Coordinates of C-alpha atoms in Angstrom, one line a residue:
Chain A
X162 CA 107.2 207.6 94.4
X163 CA 106.7 208.4 98.1
X164 CA 109.6 208.2 100.4
X165 CA 107.7 208.9 103.6
X166 CA 104.2 207.9 104.2
X167 CA 101.8 208.2 107.2
X168 CA 98.5 206.7 107.1
X169 CA 95.9 207.4 109.7
X170 CA 98.4 207.7 112.5
X171 CA 97.3 208.4 116.1
X172 CA 99.6 209.0 119.2
X173 CA 98.7 210.3 122.6
X174 CA 100.5 211.1 125.8
X175 CA 99.4 210.8 129.4
X176 CA 97.7 208.2 131.6
X177 CA 94.1 207.3 131.3
X178 CA 92.9 210.2 133.4
X179 CA 94.5 213.0 131.4
X180 CA 95.3 211.9 128.0
X181 CA 96.3 214.3 125.2
X182 CA 96.0 213.4 121.5
X183 CA 99.2 214.8 120.0
X184 CA 98.6 213.1 116.5
X185 CA 95.1 212.7 115.4
X186 CA 94.6 210.4 112.4
X187 CA 97.3 212.1 110.4
X188 CA 98.0 211.4 106.9
X189 CA 100.6 212.7 104.6
X190 CA 103.1 211.5 102.1
X191 CA 106.5 213.2 100.9
X192 CA 107.4 212.4 97.4
X193 CA 110.9 211.4 96.4
X194 CA 113.2 214.6 95.5
X195 CA 110.8 217.1 97.3
X196 CA 111.5 219.4 100.0
X197 CA 108.5 219.1 102.2
X198 CA 107.7 221.6 105.0
X199 CA 105.8 220.7 108.2
X200 CA 104.2 223.7 109.6
X201 CA 102.0 224.2 112.7
X202 CA 101.6 226.2 115.9
X203 CA 103.1 224.8 119.2
X204 CA 101.5 221.6 120.1
X205 CA 100.2 220.9 116.6
X206 CA 102.0 217.4 116.2
X207 CA 105.0 218.4 114.2
X208 CA 107.5 217.0 116.5
X209 CA 105.7 213.9 117.6
X210 CA 105.1 213.1 114.0
X211 CA 108.8 213.5 113.1
X212 CA 109.9 211.3 116.1
X213 CA 107.6 208.4 114.9
X214 CA 109.2 208.7 111.3
X215 CA 112.7 208.0 112.9
X216 CA 111.3 205.2 115.2
X217 CA 112.0 207.5 118.5
X218 CA 108.3 207.0 119.3
X219 CA 105.9 204.3 118.4
X220 CA 102.4 205.2 117.2
X221 CA 99.4 204.1 119.0
X222 CA 97.7 203.1 115.5
X223 CA 98.2 203.6 112.1
X224 CA 100.9 202.9 109.5
X225 CA 104.1 204.6 108.8
X226 CA 106.5 203.9 106.1
X227 CA 110.0 205.5 105.5
X228 CA 111.9 204.3 102.4
X229 CA 109.4 201.5 102.4
X230 CA 109.9 200.3 105.9
X231 CA 108.3 200.5 109.2
X232 CA 110.4 202.7 111.3
X233 CA 110.2 200.3 114.1
X234 CA 111.9 197.7 112.1
X235 CA 114.5 199.7 110.2
X236 CA 117.3 197.6 109.0
X237 CA 120.8 199.0 109.4
X238 CA 121.0 199.5 105.7
X239 CA 118.0 201.9 105.8
X240 CA 119.3 203.5 108.7
X241 CA 122.4 204.6 106.8
X242 CA 120.1 206.3 104.3
X243 CA 118.3 208.6 106.8
X244 CA 119.7 211.8 108.5
X245 CA 118.1 213.3 111.3
X246 CA 118.4 216.6 113.3
X247 CA 116.1 217.5 116.0
X248 CA 115.7 221.0 117.6
X249 CA 117.4 219.9 120.9
X250 CA 119.8 217.1 119.9
X251 CA 123.1 217.3 121.5
X252 CA 126.3 215.5 120.8
X253 CA 128.3 214.1 123.7
X254 CA 129.7 217.4 125.4
X255 CA 133.3 216.2 125.3
X256 CA 133.5 215.7 121.6
X257 CA 135.1 218.1 119.3
X258 CA 133.9 218.4 115.7
X259 CA 136.9 216.1 114.9
X260 CA 135.7 213.5 117.5
X261 CA 132.2 213.7 116.2
X262 CA 133.5 213.2 112.6
X263 CA 135.4 210.3 113.7
X264 CA 132.4 208.8 115.3
X265 CA 129.9 209.4 112.5
X266 CA 132.0 209.0 109.3
X267 CA 132.6 205.2 109.6
X268 CA 128.9 204.7 110.0
X269 CA 128.0 206.3 106.7
X270 CA 129.5 204.9 103.5
X271 CA 128.5 208.1 101.4
X272 CA 130.2 210.5 103.9
X273 CA 131.1 213.7 102.1
X274 CA 134.4 215.3 103.1
X275 CA 134.1 218.0 100.6
X276 CA 130.8 219.1 102.1
X277 CA 132.3 218.9 105.6
X278 CA 134.9 221.4 104.5
X279 CA 132.4 223.6 102.9
X280 CA 130.0 223.6 105.8
X281 CA 132.9 224.4 108.3
X282 CA 133.8 227.4 106.3
X283 CA 130.2 228.5 105.8
X284 CA 129.5 228.2 109.7
X285 CA 133.0 229.4 110.5
X286 CA 134.0 226.6 112.7
X287 CA 137.2 224.5 113.2
X288 CA 137.5 220.7 113.5
X289 CA 139.0 221.4 117.0
X290 CA 136.1 223.1 118.2
X291 CA 134.6 221.3 121.3
X292 CA 130.9 221.0 121.9
X293 CA 130.9 222.1 125.4
X294 CA 132.8 225.3 124.5
X295 CA 130.5 226.4 121.7
X296 CA 127.6 228.7 121.5
X297 CA 124.0 227.5 121.0
X298 CA 124.2 228.6 117.3
X299 CA 127.5 226.8 117.0
X300 CA 126.2 223.5 118.6
X301 CA 123.3 223.6 116.2
X302 CA 125.8 224.0 113.3
X303 CA 127.7 221.1 114.5
X304 CA 124.5 218.9 114.4
X305 CA 123.7 220.2 111.1
X306 CA 127.1 219.5 109.6
X307 CA 127.1 216.0 111.1
X308 CA 123.7 215.2 109.4
X309 CA 124.2 216.8 106.1
X310 CA 127.7 215.3 105.5
X311 CA 126.1 211.7 105.9
X312 CA 125.0 212.3 102.4
X313 CA 121.9 210.4 103.1
X314 CA 118.9 210.0 100.7
X315 CA 116.5 211.3 103.2
X316 CA 116.9 214.2 105.5
X317 CA 114.6 214.6 108.4
X318 CA 114.9 217.8 110.3
X319 CA 113.0 219.1 113.3
X320 CA 113.5 223.0 113.6
X321 CA 116.9 222.5 112.4
X322 CA 117.7 226.3 112.2
X323 CA 116.8 227.2 115.5
X324 CA 119.5 229.2 117.2
X325 CA 121.3 230.1 113.9
X326 CA 121.9 233.6 113.0
X327 CA 120.4 235.0 109.8
X328 CA 123.2 234.6 107.7
X329 CA 124.0 231.0 108.8
X330 CA 120.4 230.1 108.4
X331 CA 120.4 231.5 104.7
X332 CA 123.6 229.5 104.0
X333 CA 122.0 226.4 105.6
X334 CA 118.7 226.7 103.6
X335 CA 120.3 227.3 100.1
X336 CA 122.5 224.1 101.1
X337 CA 119.4 222.1 101.6
X338 CA 118.0 223.4 98.4
X339 CA 121.2 222.3 96.5
X340 CA 121.0 218.9 98.1
X341 CA 117.4 218.3 97.1
X342 CA 117.7 219.8 93.7
X343 CA 121.0 218.5 92.5
X344 CA 121.1 215.1 94.2
X345 CA 117.3 214.2 94.3
X346 CA 117.4 213.9 97.9
X347 CA 114.2 214.0 100.0
X348 CA 114.0 216.6 102.7
X349 CA 111.3 217.0 105.4
X350 CA 111.6 219.5 107.9
X351 CA 109.4 221.4 110.3
X352 CA 110.0 225.0 111.2
X353 CA 108.3 228.0 112.9
X354 CA 110.0 230.5 110.8
X355 CA 107.5 230.8 107.9
X356 CA 109.9 232.6 105.8
X357 CA 112.3 229.6 105.8
X358 CA 109.5 227.4 104.8
X359 CA 108.3 229.7 102.0
X360 CA 111.7 230.1 100.6
X361 CA 112.7 226.5 100.6
X362 CA 109.9 223.9 100.3
X363 CA 107.9 222.9 97.3
X364 CA 105.3 221.0 99.3
X365 CA 103.9 221.8 102.8
X366 CA 101.6 220.3 105.3
X367 CA 99.8 222.6 107.9
X368 CA 98.9 220.8 111.1
X369 CA 96.6 221.9 113.8
X370 CA 95.8 219.8 116.9
X371 CA 97.4 216.6 115.5
X372 CA 95.6 216.7 112.3
X373 CA 96.6 217.8 108.8
X374 CA 94.5 220.6 107.7
X375 CA 96.0 221.8 104.5
X376 CA 98.5 220.0 102.4
X377 CA 99.9 220.3 98.9
X378 CA 102.3 222.2 96.7
X379 CA 103.0 225.6 98.1
X380 CA 102.1 227.4 95.0
X381 CA 99.1 225.5 94.4
X382 CA 97.7 226.0 98.0
X383 CA 98.0 229.7 97.4
X384 CA 95.9 229.3 94.3
X385 CA 93.3 227.0 95.8
X386 CA 92.9 228.5 99.2
X387 CA 91.0 231.7 99.0
X388 CA 88.8 234.0 101.0
X389 CA 85.4 234.7 99.3
X390 CA 83.8 237.7 100.8
X391 CA 80.2 238.2 100.2
X392 CA 78.4 241.4 101.1
X393 CA 74.5 242.1 100.6
X394 CA 71.2 242.3 102.2
X395 CA 69.6 239.4 100.6
X396 CA 72.4 236.7 100.1
X397 CA 70.1 233.9 101.2
X398 CA 71.3 230.2 101.7
X399 CA 75.0 229.8 100.9
X400 CA 75.6 226.9 98.5
X401 CA 78.4 225.3 100.7
X402 CA 78.5 222.2 98.7
X403 CA 80.2 224.0 96.0
X404 CA 83.4 224.4 98.0
X405 CA 85.3 222.8 100.9
X406 CA 85.1 225.0 103.7
X407 CA 87.9 226.0 106.0
X408 CA 86.2 228.7 107.8
X409 CA 83.0 230.4 107.7
X410 CA 82.1 233.6 109.4
X411 CA 78.8 235.2 109.1
X412 CA 77.9 238.6 110.2
X413 CA 74.9 240.8 109.8
X414 CA 75.2 241.6 106.0
X415 CA 78.4 239.9 105.2
X416 CA 80.0 236.4 105.0
X417 CA 83.8 235.6 105.1
X418 CA 84.0 232.2 103.5
X419 CA 87.5 230.6 103.4
X420 CA 87.7 227.7 101.0
X421 CA 90.4 225.1 100.0
X422 CA 89.5 224.2 96.5
X423 CA 88.8 227.4 94.8
X424 CA 88.6 227.3 90.9
X425 CA 87.3 229.8 88.4
X426 CA 84.6 227.4 87.3
X427 CA 83.2 227.0 90.8
X428 CA 83.3 230.7 91.3
X429 CA 81.3 231.3 88.2
X430 CA 78.8 228.7 89.4
X431 CA 78.6 230.7 92.9
X432 CA 78.0 234.0 90.8
X433 CA 74.9 232.3 89.3
X434 CA 73.5 230.9 92.5
X435 CA 73.7 234.2 94.4
X436 CA 71.5 237.3 94.1
X437 CA 72.8 239.8 91.5
X438 CA 73.0 242.4 94.3
X439 CA 75.7 240.4 96.2
X440 CA 79.0 242.0 96.2
X441 CA 81.6 239.2 95.7
X442 CA 85.4 239.6 96.3
X443 CA 88.1 237.0 96.4
X444 CA 91.5 237.3 98.0
X445 CA 94.6 234.9 98.4
X446 CA 96.8 234.3 101.1
X447 CA 100.6 234.1 101.6
X448 CA 102.0 231.4 103.9
X449 CA 101.8 233.3 106.8
X450 CA 98.2 234.2 106.2
X451 CA 97.5 230.6 105.6
X452 CA 99.1 229.5 108.8
X453 CA 97.0 232.2 110.7
X454 CA 93.7 231.1 109.0
X455 CA 94.2 227.6 109.9
X456 CA 95.1 228.4 113.4
X457 CA 92.2 230.8 114.0
X458 CA 89.8 228.0 112.8
X459 CA 90.8 225.7 115.4
X460 CA 90.8 228.3 118.2
Chain B
X232 CA 130.4 199.9 113.3
X233 CA 131.1 197.8 116.7
X234 CA 134.4 199.4 117.0
X235 CA 133.0 202.9 117.0
X236 CA 130.5 202.1 119.8
X237 CA 133.5 200.2 121.8
X238 CA 135.6 203.4 121.5
X239 CA 132.6 205.5 122.7
X240 CA 132.0 203.2 125.6
X241 CA 135.8 203.3 126.6
X242 CA 135.8 207.1 126.3
X243 CA 132.7 207.5 128.4
X244 CA 133.9 204.9 131.1
X245 CA 137.7 204.6 130.9
X246 CA 138.5 207.6 133.3
X247 CA 136.4 205.9 135.9
X248 CA 137.2 202.3 135.3
X249 CA 141.0 202.4 134.7
X250 CA 141.9 203.7 138.2
X251 CA 139.6 201.2 139.8
X252 CA 141.3 198.3 137.9
X253 CA 144.6 199.6 138.8
X254 CA 143.7 199.9 142.3
X255 CA 142.2 196.2 142.3
X256 CA 145.4 194.8 140.6
X257 CA 147.7 196.9 143.0
X258 CA 145.7 195.6 146.0
X259 CA 146.1 192.0 145.0
X260 CA 149.8 192.3 144.1
X261 CA 150.8 193.9 147.2
X262 CA 148.5 192.5 149.8
X263 CA 150.5 190.5 152.3
X264 CA 147.8 188.3 153.8
X265 CA 146.3 185.4 151.9
X266 CA 143.5 186.3 149.7
X267 CA 140.3 184.7 151.0
X268 CA 137.0 183.6 149.4
X269 CA 135.6 186.9 150.4
X270 CA 137.9 189.8 150.5
X271 CA 136.2 193.0 151.5
X272 CA 138.5 195.2 149.4
X273 CA 138.3 193.1 146.2
X274 CA 134.7 192.9 146.7
X275 CA 134.0 196.7 147.0
X276 CA 136.6 197.5 144.2
X277 CA 134.7 194.8 142.1
X278 CA 131.4 196.3 142.8
X279 CA 132.8 199.7 141.9
X280 CA 134.1 198.4 138.6
X281 CA 130.7 197.0 137.8
X282 CA 128.9 200.2 138.8
X283 CA 131.1 202.3 137.0
X284 CA 130.9 200.2 133.7
X285 CA 127.2 200.2 133.7
X286 CA 126.6 203.9 134.9
X287 CA 129.1 205.4 132.4
X288 CA 128.4 203.1 129.5
X289 CA 124.6 203.4 129.5
X290 CA 123.8 206.9 131.0
X291 CA 123.0 208.7 127.7
X292 CA 122.3 212.1 129.5
X293 CA 119.7 214.5 128.2
X294 CA 119.3 215.0 124.5
X295 CA 122.5 213.1 123.5
X296 CA 120.1 210.1 123.3
X297 CA 118.6 211.5 120.3
X298 CA 121.9 211.9 118.7
X299 CA 123.1 208.2 119.6
X300 CA 119.7 206.5 118.7
X301 CA 119.6 208.1 115.2
X302 CA 122.8 206.8 113.9
X303 CA 123.1 204.0 111.5
X304 CA 123.6 201.1 114.0
X305 CA 120.4 199.5 115.4
X306 CA 119.5 200.0 119.0
X307 CA 120.1 196.3 119.4
X308 CA 123.5 196.6 118.3
X309 CA 124.1 199.6 120.4
X310 CA 123.0 197.7 123.6
X311 CA 124.7 194.5 122.8
X312 CA 128.2 196.1 122.1
X313 CA 127.9 198.3 125.3
X314 CA 126.9 195.3 127.3
X315 CA 129.7 193.1 125.8
X316 CA 132.2 195.9 126.5
X317 CA 131.2 195.8 130.2
X318 CA 131.5 192.0 130.3
X319 CA 134.6 192.0 128.5
X320 CA 136.2 194.6 130.8
X321 CA 135.1 192.5 133.8
X322 CA 136.4 189.4 132.3
X323 CA 139.8 190.7 131.1
X324 CA 140.4 192.2 134.6
X325 CA 139.5 188.8 136.2
X326 CA 141.8 187.0 133.6
X327 CA 144.8 189.6 134.6
X328 CA 144.1 188.6 138.3
X329 CA 144.2 185.0 137.3
X330 CA 147.5 185.5 135.4
X331 CA 149.1 187.5 138.4
X332 CA 148.5 184.4 140.7
X333 CA 149.0 181.4 138.3
X334 CA 152.1 182.8 136.5
X335 CA 153.7 183.8 139.8
X336 CA 153.9 187.5 139.6
X337 CA 152.1 187.9 142.8
X338 CA 154.5 185.4 144.4
X339 CA 157.5 187.0 143.1
X340 CA 156.5 190.5 144.4
X341 CA 155.5 189.0 147.8
X342 CA 158.8 186.9 148.2
X343 CA 160.8 189.8 146.7
X344 CA 159.6 192.8 148.7
X345 CA 158.2 191.2 151.8
X346 CA 159.8 187.9 152.0
X347 CA 156.2 186.4 152.5
X348 CA 156.3 183.0 153.9
X349 CA 152.9 182.1 152.7
X350 CA 154.2 181.6 149.1
X351 CA 154.5 179.3 147.2
X352 CA 151.8 177.2 149.2
X353 CA 148.9 179.5 148.6
X354 CA 149.8 180.5 145.1
X355 CA 146.9 178.6 143.5
X356 CA 144.7 178.6 146.7
X357 CA 144.3 182.4 146.3
X358 CA 142.3 181.8 143.0
X359 CA 139.3 181.5 145.4
X360 CA 139.3 185.3 145.6
X361 CA 137.7 185.3 142.1
X362 CA 134.6 184.1 143.6
X363 CA 133.9 187.5 145.5
X364 CA 135.6 189.3 142.5
X365 CA 133.2 187.8 139.8
X366 CA 130.0 187.8 141.8
X367 CA 130.4 191.3 143.0
X368 CA 131.4 192.8 139.7
X369 CA 128.8 190.9 137.6
X370 CA 125.8 191.3 140.1
X371 CA 126.7 195.1 140.5
X372 CA 127.2 195.6 136.8
X373 CA 123.8 194.0 135.9
X374 CA 121.7 195.3 138.9
X375 CA 123.0 198.8 138.0
X376 CA 121.9 198.2 134.4
X377 CA 118.6 196.8 135.2
X378 CA 118.0 200.0 137.3
X379 CA 119.1 202.2 134.5
X380 CA 117.0 200.7 132.1
X381 CA 113.9 200.4 134.2
X382 CA 114.6 204.1 135.2
X383 CA 113.3 204.8 131.8
X384 CA 109.9 203.6 132.6
X385 CA 109.3 206.8 134.5
X386 CA 108.0 209.9 132.8
X387 CA 109.1 211.8 130.7
X388 CA 111.0 209.0 129.0
X389 CA 108.8 206.0 129.1
X390 CA 108.9 202.4 127.9
X391 CA 105.6 202.8 126.1
X392 CA 103.7 199.7 126.0
X393 CA 106.1 197.5 128.0
X394 CA 104.1 194.6 129.5
X395 CA 103.1 194.7 133.0
X396 CA 104.6 191.2 133.8
X397 CA 108.0 192.3 132.5
X398 CA 108.0 195.5 134.7
X399 CA 106.9 193.3 137.6
X400 CA 109.7 190.7 136.9
X401 CA 112.4 193.4 136.7
X402 CA 111.2 194.9 139.9
X403 CA 111.4 191.5 141.7
X404 CA 114.9 191.1 140.5
X405 CA 115.9 194.6 141.8
X406 CA 114.4 193.9 145.2
X407 CA 116.2 190.5 145.4
X408 CA 119.5 191.8 144.5
X409 CA 119.2 194.9 146.7
X410 CA 118.6 192.5 149.5
X411 CA 121.3 190.0 148.3
X412 CA 123.9 192.9 148.1
X413 CA 123.1 194.0 151.9
X414 CA 123.4 190.3 153.0
X415 CA 126.7 189.8 150.9
X416 CA 128.1 193.0 152.7
X417 CA 127.0 192.1 156.2
X418 CA 128.6 188.4 155.5
X419 CA 131.7 190.1 154.3
X420 CA 132.0 192.3 157.5
X421 CA 131.5 189.3 159.6
X422 CA 134.2 187.4 157.6
X423 CA 136.6 190.3 158.0
X424 CA 136.4 190.0 161.8
X425 CA 136.3 186.5 161.8
X426 CA 139.9 184.8 161.4
X427 CA 138.6 181.5 160.2
X428 CA 137.3 180.7 156.8
X429 CA 133.5 180.3 156.3
X430 CA 134.0 177.2 154.3
X431 CA 130.7 175.7 155.3
X432 CA 128.9 178.6 153.6
X433 CA 130.5 178.4 150.3
X434 CA 128.2 176.1 148.5
X435 CA 125.2 178.1 149.6
X436 CA 126.8 181.2 148.5
X437 CA 127.4 179.7 144.9
X438 CA 123.7 179.0 145.0
X439 CA 122.7 182.5 146.3
X440 CA 124.8 184.4 144.2
X441 CA 126.3 182.3 141.4
X442 CA 123.1 181.1 140.0
X443 CA 121.5 184.5 139.9
X444 CA 124.7 186.0 138.5
X445 CA 124.3 183.5 135.6
X446 CA 120.7 184.1 135.1
X447 CA 121.3 187.9 134.9
X448 CA 123.8 187.2 132.1
X449 CA 121.3 185.4 130.3
X450 CA 118.4 187.7 130.9
X451 CA 120.5 191.0 130.3
X452 CA 120.8 191.0 126.7
X453 CA 117.2 190.0 125.9
X454 CA 115.8 192.6 128.4
X455 CA 118.2 195.3 127.3
X456 CA 117.5 194.8 123.5
X457 CA 113.7 194.8 124.4
X458 CA 114.1 198.0 126.2
X459 CA 116.3 199.8 123.7
X460 CA 113.9 198.8 121.0
X461 CA 110.8 200.2 122.6
X462 CA 111.9 203.1 124.6
X463 CA 110.9 206.5 123.8
X464 CA 113.6 208.8 122.9
X465 CA 113.1 212.4 123.5
X466 CA 114.0 215.0 120.7

């Protein structure tokens, strides 16, 4: 069952003279219990997509469903089941952690005081710590604590670890994994830090210019997205119908062909279709290389 | 859920409205001259009360809005509870003023401290000051609220898709009340220098300020909920 779904969603900004399409017919779905990563360069549409998921923005067209409901019409019962952190979110500056907990706890029936203590220890914070007296990392930690202690079914996070030190980030990510694995919660988060994504998620969508370029299980993507390097003088016409092409670079006597649906069977077919003198090599990508390939294609 | 929002609204505005309310009550309690329909001090303090209630309760600064609008209450509830908090504060203050006059607290203070010869004759007559209090506080409260909501029409935070007629309607209201407030202040200043009561103008002033004040109370929740449900929240 999909907890989050986006169908053909578009969203633009600006007036008629200068309009920028931030999200361009975007489709993706987040299965229940998964940790889903949203990856993309600056301006790819990650934050815009996330804001639409929690009804902070309305799409121009398309359909969005979170827990089966249109975000614009969330009931309060559904709102209780969704936790959200954004990169720049702030709590009222006069609040201490105690004040913030006092504000949030009554709003969420599943509030977890045990997790609250655990996270306070992890982030080395005290209940009396005021937001306005805190560093950037501590402020981020406060927002994370308030979101995670809600014990919601869905956790939607936009660059949640921004500003955290390495150790805090590690603790935070391992806690995310605990939540997702042990309690079957669904987590969606975006991050620029590829290492965090690679360490944490089981599914990922890579966005570029508002579109989903690649999507799927992380391990599966690494198996199916490959670069096929062809060298030879008489390669001839490339049977492009054999694979889905992400990028194709032709040089004088070589071709670099990045495909997204690589299988051994298709590769064998390619061997048979090309001249015997053609030198064929394949190589896979790690997540960072995948990200770079996607973004180099769109430049 | 509502209690949480009320506590937040009071925490944000209390530091401002409590001193104003105390000044207002103190002024009414200790003023030796009879309170007229239009008392400039009461009017200005009432306007200050309305302004602070609106400005402090509804001014979600910067990225705090992302935090407040992603809690489990709906945007409609957030607006309604905040709005009702302001109305309640204005009403309760008005009721305290009424109680001070009706139950003879002002009379006791005036006769005890100042041997004020106006009492007990004007004890209930002075309830007329509630006209300037209620109109000034309500009109300022809602006009400030309208301004703050429509301020979100402008980039970078916009009311995406708000229909043009609605924006024009709100703009007309804002212009009308801007003019009305200026007219009222001029009238009050004239009254302050005029020792007589502007009795002949009272029915017209009920018309000019009373009906619009009532209209604002009716329109405010509808418009405010619409704005809160349709505005864009920055991340």
